[in-house]
PDB file of C-alpha atoms in Angstrom:
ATOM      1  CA  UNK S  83     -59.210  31.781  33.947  1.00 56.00           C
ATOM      2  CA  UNK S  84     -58.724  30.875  30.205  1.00 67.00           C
ATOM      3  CA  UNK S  85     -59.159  33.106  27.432  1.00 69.00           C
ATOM      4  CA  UNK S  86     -61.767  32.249  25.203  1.00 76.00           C
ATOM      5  CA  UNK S  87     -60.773  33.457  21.584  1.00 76.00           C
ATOM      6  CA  UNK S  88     -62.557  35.607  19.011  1.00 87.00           C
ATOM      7  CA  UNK S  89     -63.097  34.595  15.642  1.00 89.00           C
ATOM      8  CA  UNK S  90     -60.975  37.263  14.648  1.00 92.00           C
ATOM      9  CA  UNK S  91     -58.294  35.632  16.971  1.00 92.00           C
ATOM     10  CA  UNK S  92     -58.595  31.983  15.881  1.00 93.00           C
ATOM     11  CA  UNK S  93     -58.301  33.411  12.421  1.00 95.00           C
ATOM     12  CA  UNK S  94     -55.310  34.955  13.196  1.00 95.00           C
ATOM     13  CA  UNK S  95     -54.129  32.137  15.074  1.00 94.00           C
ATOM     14  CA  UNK S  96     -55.124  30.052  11.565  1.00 96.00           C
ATOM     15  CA  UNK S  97     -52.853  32.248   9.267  1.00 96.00           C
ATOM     16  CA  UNK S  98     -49.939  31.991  11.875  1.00 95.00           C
ATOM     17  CA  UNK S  99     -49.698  28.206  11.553  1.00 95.00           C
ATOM     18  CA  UNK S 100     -50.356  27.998   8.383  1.00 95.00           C
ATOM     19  CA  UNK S 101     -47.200  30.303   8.369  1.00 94.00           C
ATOM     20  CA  UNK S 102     -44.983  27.795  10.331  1.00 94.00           C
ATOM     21  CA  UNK S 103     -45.823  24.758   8.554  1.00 95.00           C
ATOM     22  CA  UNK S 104     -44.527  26.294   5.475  1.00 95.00           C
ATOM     23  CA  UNK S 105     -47.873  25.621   3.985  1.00 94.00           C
ATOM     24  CA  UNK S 106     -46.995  28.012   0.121  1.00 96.00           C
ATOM     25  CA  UNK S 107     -49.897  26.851  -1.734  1.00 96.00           C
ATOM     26  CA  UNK S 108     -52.219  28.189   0.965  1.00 97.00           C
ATOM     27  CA  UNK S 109     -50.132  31.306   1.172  1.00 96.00           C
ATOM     28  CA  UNK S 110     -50.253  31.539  -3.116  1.00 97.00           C
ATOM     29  CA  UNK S 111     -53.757  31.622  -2.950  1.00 97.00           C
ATOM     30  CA  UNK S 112     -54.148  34.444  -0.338  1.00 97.00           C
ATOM     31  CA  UNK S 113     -51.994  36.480  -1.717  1.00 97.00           C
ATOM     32  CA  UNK S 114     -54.130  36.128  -5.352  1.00 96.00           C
ATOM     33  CA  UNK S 115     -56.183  38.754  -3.344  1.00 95.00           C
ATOM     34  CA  UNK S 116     -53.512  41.336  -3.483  1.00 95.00           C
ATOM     35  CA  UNK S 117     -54.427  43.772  -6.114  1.00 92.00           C
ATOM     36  CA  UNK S 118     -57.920  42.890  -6.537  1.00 94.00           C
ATOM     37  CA  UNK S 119     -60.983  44.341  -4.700  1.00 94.00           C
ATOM     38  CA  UNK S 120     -61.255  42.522  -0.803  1.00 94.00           C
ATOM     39  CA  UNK S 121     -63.584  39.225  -1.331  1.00 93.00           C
ATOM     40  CA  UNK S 122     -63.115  38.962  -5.224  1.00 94.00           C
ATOM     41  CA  UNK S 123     -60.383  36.374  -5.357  1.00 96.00           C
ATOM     42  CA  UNK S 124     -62.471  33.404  -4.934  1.00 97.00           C
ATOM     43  CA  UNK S 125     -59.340  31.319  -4.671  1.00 97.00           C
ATOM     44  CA  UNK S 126     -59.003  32.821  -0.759  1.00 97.00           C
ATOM     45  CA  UNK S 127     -62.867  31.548  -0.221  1.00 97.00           C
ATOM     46  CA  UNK S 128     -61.758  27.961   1.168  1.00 97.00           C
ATOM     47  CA  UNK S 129     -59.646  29.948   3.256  1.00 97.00           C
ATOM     48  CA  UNK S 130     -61.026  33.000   4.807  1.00 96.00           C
ATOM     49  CA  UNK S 131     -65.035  31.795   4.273  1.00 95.00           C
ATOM     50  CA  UNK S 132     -64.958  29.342   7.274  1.00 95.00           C
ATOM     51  CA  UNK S 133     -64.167  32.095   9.582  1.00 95.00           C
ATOM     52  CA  UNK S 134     -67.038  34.849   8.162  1.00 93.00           C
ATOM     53  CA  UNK S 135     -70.555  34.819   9.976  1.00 89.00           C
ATOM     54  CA  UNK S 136     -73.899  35.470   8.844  1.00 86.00           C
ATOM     55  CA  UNK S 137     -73.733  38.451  11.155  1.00 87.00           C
ATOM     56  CA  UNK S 138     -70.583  40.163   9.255  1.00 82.00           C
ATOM     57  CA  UNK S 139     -71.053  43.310   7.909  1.00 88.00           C
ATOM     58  CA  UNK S 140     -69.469  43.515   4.797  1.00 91.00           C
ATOM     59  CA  UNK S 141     -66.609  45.773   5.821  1.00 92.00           C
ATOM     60  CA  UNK S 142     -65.894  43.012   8.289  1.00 92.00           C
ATOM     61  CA  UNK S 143     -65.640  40.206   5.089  1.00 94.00           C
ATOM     62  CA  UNK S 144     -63.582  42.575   3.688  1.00 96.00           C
ATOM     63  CA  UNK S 145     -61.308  43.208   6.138  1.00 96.00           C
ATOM     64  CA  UNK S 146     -60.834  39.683   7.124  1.00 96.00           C
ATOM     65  CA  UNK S 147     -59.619  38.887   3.360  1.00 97.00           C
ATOM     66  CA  UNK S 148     -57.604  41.905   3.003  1.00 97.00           C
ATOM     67  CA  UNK S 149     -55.509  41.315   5.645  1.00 97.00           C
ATOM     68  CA  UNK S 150     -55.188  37.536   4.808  1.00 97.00           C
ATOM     69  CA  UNK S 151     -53.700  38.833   1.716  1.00 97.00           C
ATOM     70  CA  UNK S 152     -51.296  41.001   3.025  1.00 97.00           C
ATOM     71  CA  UNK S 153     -50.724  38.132   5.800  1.00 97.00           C
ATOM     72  CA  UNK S 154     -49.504  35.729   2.614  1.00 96.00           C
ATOM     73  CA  UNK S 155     -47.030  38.618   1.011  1.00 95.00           C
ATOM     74  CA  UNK S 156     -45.462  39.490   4.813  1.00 93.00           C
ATOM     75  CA  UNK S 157     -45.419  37.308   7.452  1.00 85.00           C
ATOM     76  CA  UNK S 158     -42.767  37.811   9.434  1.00 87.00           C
ATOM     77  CA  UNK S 159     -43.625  36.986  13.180  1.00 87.00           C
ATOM     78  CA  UNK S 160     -43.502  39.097  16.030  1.00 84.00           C
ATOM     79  CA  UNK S 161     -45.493  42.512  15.415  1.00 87.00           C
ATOM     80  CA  UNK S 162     -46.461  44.907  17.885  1.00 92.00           C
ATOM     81  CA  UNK S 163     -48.593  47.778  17.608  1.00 92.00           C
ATOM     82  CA  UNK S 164     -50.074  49.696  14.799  1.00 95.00           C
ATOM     83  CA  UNK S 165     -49.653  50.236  11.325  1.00 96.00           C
ATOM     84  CA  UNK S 166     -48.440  53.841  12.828  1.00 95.00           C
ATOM     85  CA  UNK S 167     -45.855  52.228  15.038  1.00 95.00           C
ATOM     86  CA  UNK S 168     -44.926  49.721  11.913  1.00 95.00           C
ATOM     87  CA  UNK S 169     -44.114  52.717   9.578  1.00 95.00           C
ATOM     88  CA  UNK S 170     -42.134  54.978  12.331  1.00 94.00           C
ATOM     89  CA  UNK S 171     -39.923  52.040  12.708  1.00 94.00           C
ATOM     90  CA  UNK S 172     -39.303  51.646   8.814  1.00 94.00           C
ATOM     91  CA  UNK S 173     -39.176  55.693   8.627  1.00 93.00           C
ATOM     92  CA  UNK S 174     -36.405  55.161  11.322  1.00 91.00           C
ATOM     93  CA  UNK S 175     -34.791  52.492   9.408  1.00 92.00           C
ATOM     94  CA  UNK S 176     -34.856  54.198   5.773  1.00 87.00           C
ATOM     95  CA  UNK S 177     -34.139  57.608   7.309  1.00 83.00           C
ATOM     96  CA  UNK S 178     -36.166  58.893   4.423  1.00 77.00           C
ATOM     97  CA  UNK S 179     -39.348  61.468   4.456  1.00 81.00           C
ATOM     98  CA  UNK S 180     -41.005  59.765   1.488  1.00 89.00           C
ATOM     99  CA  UNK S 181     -42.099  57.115   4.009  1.00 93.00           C
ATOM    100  CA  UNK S 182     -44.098  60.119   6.149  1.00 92.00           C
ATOM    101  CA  UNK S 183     -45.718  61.191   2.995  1.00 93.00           C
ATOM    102  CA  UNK S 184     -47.278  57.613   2.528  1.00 94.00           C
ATOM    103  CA  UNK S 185     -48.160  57.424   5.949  1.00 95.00           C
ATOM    104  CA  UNK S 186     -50.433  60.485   6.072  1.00 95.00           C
ATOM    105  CA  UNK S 187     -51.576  59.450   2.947  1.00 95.00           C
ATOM    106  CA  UNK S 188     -52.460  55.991   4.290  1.00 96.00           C
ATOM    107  CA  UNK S 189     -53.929  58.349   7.130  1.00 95.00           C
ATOM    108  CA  UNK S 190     -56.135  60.057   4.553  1.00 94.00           C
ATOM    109  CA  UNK S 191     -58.239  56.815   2.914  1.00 94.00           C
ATOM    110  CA  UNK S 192     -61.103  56.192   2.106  1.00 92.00           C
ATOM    111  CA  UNK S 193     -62.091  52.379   2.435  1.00 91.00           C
ATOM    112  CA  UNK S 194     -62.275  52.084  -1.417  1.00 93.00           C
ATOM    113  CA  UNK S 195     -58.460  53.471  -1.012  1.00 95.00           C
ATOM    114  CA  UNK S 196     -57.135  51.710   1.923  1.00 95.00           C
ATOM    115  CA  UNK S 197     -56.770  48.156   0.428  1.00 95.00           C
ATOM    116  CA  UNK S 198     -54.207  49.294  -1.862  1.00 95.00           C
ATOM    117  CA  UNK S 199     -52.639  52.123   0.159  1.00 96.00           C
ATOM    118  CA  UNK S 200     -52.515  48.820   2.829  1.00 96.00           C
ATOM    119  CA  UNK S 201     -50.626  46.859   0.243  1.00 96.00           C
ATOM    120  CA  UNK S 202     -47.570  49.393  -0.432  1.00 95.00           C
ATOM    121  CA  UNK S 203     -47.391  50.436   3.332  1.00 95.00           C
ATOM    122  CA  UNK S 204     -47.151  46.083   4.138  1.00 96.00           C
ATOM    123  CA  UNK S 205     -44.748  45.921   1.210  1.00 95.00           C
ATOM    124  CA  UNK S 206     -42.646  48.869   2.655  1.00 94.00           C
ATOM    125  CA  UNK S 207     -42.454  47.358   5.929  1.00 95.00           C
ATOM    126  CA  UNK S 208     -41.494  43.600   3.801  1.00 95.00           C
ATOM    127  CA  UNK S 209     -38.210  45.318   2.303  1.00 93.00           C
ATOM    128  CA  UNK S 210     -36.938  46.475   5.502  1.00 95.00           C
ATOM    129  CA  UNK S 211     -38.129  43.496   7.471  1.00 95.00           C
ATOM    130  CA  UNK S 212     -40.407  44.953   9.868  1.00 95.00           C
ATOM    131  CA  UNK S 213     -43.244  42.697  11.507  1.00 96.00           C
ATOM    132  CA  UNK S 214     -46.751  43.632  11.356  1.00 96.00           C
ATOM    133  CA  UNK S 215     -49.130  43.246  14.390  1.00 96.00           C
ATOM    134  CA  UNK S 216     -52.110  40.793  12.223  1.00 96.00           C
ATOM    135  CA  UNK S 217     -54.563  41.235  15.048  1.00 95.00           C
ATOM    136  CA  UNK S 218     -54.034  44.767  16.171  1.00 96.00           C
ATOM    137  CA  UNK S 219     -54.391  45.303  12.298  1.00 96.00           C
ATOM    138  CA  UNK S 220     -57.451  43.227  11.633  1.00 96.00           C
ATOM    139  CA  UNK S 221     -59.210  45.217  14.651  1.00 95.00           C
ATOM    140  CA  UNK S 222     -58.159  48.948  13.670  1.00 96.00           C
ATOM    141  CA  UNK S 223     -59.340  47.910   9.598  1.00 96.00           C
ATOM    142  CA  UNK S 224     -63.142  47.202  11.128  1.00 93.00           C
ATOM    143  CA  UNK S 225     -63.186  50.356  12.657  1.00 93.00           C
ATOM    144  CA  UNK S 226     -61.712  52.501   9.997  1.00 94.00           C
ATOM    145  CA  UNK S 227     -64.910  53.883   8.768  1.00 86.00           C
ATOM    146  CA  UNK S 228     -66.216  55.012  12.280  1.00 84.00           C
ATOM    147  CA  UNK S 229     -67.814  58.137  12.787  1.00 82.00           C
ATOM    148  CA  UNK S 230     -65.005  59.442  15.093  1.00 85.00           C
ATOM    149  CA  UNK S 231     -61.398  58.530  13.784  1.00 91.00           C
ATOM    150  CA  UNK S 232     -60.432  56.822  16.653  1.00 92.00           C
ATOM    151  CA  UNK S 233     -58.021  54.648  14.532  1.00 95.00           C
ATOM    152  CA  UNK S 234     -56.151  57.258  12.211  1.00 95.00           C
ATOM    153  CA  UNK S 235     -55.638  59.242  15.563  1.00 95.00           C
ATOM    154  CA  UNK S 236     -54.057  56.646  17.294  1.00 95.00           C
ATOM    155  CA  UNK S 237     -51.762  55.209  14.516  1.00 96.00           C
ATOM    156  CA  UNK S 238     -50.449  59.004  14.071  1.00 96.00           C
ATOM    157  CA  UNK S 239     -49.780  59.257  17.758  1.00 96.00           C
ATOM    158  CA  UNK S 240     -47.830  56.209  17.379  1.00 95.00           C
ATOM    159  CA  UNK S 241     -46.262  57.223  14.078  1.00 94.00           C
ATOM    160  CA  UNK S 242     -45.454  60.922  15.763  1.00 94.00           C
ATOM    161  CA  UNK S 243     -44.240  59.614  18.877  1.00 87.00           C
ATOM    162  CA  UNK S 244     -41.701  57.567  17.784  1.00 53.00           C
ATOM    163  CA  UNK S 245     -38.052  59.352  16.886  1.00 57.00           C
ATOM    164  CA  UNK S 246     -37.068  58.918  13.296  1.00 51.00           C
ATOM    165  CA  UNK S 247     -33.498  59.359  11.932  1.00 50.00           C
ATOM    166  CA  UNK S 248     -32.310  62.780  11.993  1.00 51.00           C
ATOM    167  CA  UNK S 249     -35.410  63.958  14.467  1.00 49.00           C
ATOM    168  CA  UNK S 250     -35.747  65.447  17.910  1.00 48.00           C
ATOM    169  CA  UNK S 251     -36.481  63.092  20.290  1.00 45.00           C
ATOM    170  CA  UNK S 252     -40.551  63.075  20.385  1.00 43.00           C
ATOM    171  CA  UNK S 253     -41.206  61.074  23.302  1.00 43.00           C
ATOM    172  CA  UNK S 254     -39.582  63.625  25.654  1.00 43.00           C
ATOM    173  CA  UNK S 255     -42.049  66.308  23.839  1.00 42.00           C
ATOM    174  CA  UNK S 256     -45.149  66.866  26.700  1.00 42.00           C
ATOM    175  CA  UNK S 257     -46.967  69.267  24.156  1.00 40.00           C
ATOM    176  CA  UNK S 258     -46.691  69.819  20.085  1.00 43.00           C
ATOM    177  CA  UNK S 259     -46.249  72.959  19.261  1.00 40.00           C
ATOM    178  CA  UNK S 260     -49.386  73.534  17.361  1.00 41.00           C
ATOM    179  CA  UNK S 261     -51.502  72.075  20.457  1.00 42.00           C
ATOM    180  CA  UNK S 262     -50.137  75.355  22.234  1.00 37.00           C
ATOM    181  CA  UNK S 263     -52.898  77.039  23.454  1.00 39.00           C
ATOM    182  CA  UNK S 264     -52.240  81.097  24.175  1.00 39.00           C
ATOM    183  CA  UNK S 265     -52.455  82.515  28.023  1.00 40.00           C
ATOM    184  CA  UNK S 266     -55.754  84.254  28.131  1.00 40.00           C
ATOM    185  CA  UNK S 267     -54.374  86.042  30.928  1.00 36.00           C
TER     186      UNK S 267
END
């Protein structure tokens, strides 16, 4: 059975070859979107406008051009996982705790914040060469603003779970400590 693809996915698949045919004037005007608020750049529109529906909401336009931006700054192949798994790895790497202060930060925005909280935590992972997962992140970003933080929850879990330098191992952790509930006994 073949796998028919998503928009989302095509678009995804769209940024990836422009990636791979070296194509730098596509990737210059997608990143002219960094900075700026998501859909304001109107030198992205030939880019990311083929791929919006009538249907979008707008948090789904903007999400689609925000992470084309951040697509054209970093795009290193071969992401896995969530933003939460992406920062536990540079945490890891850096061995620093500034990077957990971002993170929860990060954890903490708003969608007026998120764009540019987006931009320093893709930058972050740029120094220290760490891929990004472009669809996984283009799916969490249109359900940021749910009613239950389904997404925030998962990329701590991912973020928590994972050792970083100078940690206990986490993964061998079945409970965290403040998840202990008392014996009513």
């Amino acid at each position: 059975m073949n796998h028919v693809l998503t928009r989302d996915e095509r678009f995804i698949e769209w940024l990836e070859r422009r990636r791979e045919a070296k194509d730098l004037g596509t990737m210059a005007a997608l990143r002219r979107g960094l900075g700026k608020r998501p859909g304001t750049a109107i030198e992205m529109y030939p880019y990311v406008v083929p791929f919006l529906s009538q249907k979008d909401s707008t948090w789904h336009e903007e999400c689609m051009f925000i992470v084309a931006s951040l697509f054209a700054m970093h795009n290193l192949p071969g992401g896995k996982g969530t933003m939460g798994s992406v920062l536990a790895k540079v945490a890891q790497l850096t061995g620093s705790g500034s990077v957990e202060a971002r993170f929860v930060t990060l954890l903490d925005s708003t969608r007026e914040e998120l764009p540019g909280r987006l931009r320093h935590a893709v930058s972050l992972a740029k120094s220290k060469e760490v891929p990004v997962d472009w669809r996984q992140l283009l799916a969490d970003l249109k359900r940021w603003n749910d009613y239950n933080p389904y997404v925030q929850r998962r990329w701590a879990r991912d973020y928590w779970r994972t050792p970083v330098a100078g940690s206990e191992d986490r993964e061998d952790e079945n409970t965290d400590p403040k998840e202990v509930v008392p014996n009513e006994d």
